[in-house]
Amino acid sequence: ICNYCNHLISKIFHIQYYSVSINRENLQHLKKKLFLLSICWLKLHVHNIANR
């Protein structure tokens, strides 16, 4: 796992950890954004590794 992937994962866990203190709607929106971002980035990451 590279640093960026690791960073994304920790960010997602961080948000889940603090979910209680955050407005529910904002939380869902944030999670969705992070989830999509991580999928996009991982796809790109895998593509880059495959092309090396």
Short mmCIF file of C-alpha atoms in Angstrom, two decimals:
data_model
loop_
_atom_site.label_atom_id
_atom_site.label_comp_id
_atom_site.label_asym_id
_atom_site.label_seq_id
_atom_site.Cartn_x
_atom_site.Cartn_y
_atom_site.Cartn_z
CA ILE A 1 0.00 0.00 0.00
CA CYS A 2 1.38 3.38 -0.96
CA ASN A 3 1.26 6.49 1.23
CA TYR A 4 -1.62 8.08 -0.62
CA CYS A 5 -3.86 4.99 -0.39
CA ASN A 6 -2.96 4.69 3.27
CA HIS A 7 -3.85 8.34 3.78
CA LEU A 8 -7.24 7.87 2.11
CA ILE A 9 -8.03 4.84 4.21
CA SER A 10 -7.10 6.57 7.46
CA LYS A 11 -9.21 9.57 6.43
CA ILE A 12 -12.23 7.33 5.91
CA PHE A 13 -11.75 5.66 9.29
CA HIS A 14 -11.25 9.06 10.87
CA ILE A 15 -14.60 10.25 9.52
CA GLN A 16 -16.36 7.09 10.68
CA TYR A 17 -14.83 7.52 14.11
CA TYR A 18 -16.15 11.05 14.46
CA SER A 19 -19.48 10.34 12.76
CA VAL A 20 -21.35 10.85 16.03
CA SER A 21 -20.30 14.48 16.32
CA ILE A 22 -20.97 15.38 12.68
CA ASN A 23 -24.28 16.27 11.10
CA ARG A 24 -25.67 13.09 9.50
CA GLU A 25 -26.28 14.59 6.07
CA ASN A 26 -22.80 16.07 5.86
CA LEU A 27 -21.35 12.77 6.98
CA GLN A 28 -23.11 10.77 4.28
CA HIS A 29 -21.99 13.30 1.68
CA LEU A 30 -18.40 13.20 2.91
CA LYS A 31 -18.32 9.42 2.99
CA LYS A 32 -19.68 9.19 -0.52
CA LYS A 33 -17.10 11.67 -1.79
CA LEU A 34 -14.24 9.90 -0.05
CA PHE A 35 -15.45 6.53 -1.26
CA LEU A 36 -15.67 7.69 -4.88
CA LEU A 37 -12.32 9.43 -4.59
CA SER A 38 -10.66 6.30 -3.25
CA ILE A 39 -12.15 4.15 -6.03
CA CYS A 40 -11.04 6.60 -8.72
CA TRP A 41 -7.59 6.88 -7.21
CA LEU A 42 -7.12 3.15 -6.73
CA LYS A 43 -8.13 2.52 -10.34
CA LEU A 44 -5.59 5.08 -11.46
CA HIS A 45 -2.99 3.60 -9.12
CA VAL A 46 -3.51 0.06 -10.41
CA HIS A 47 -3.39 1.34 -13.98
CA ASN A 48 -0.08 3.10 -13.31
CA ILE A 49 1.43 -0.01 -11.72
CA ALA A 50 0.28 -2.15 -14.65
CA ASN A 51 1.95 0.24 -17.09
CA ARG A 52 5.33 0.18 -15.36
#
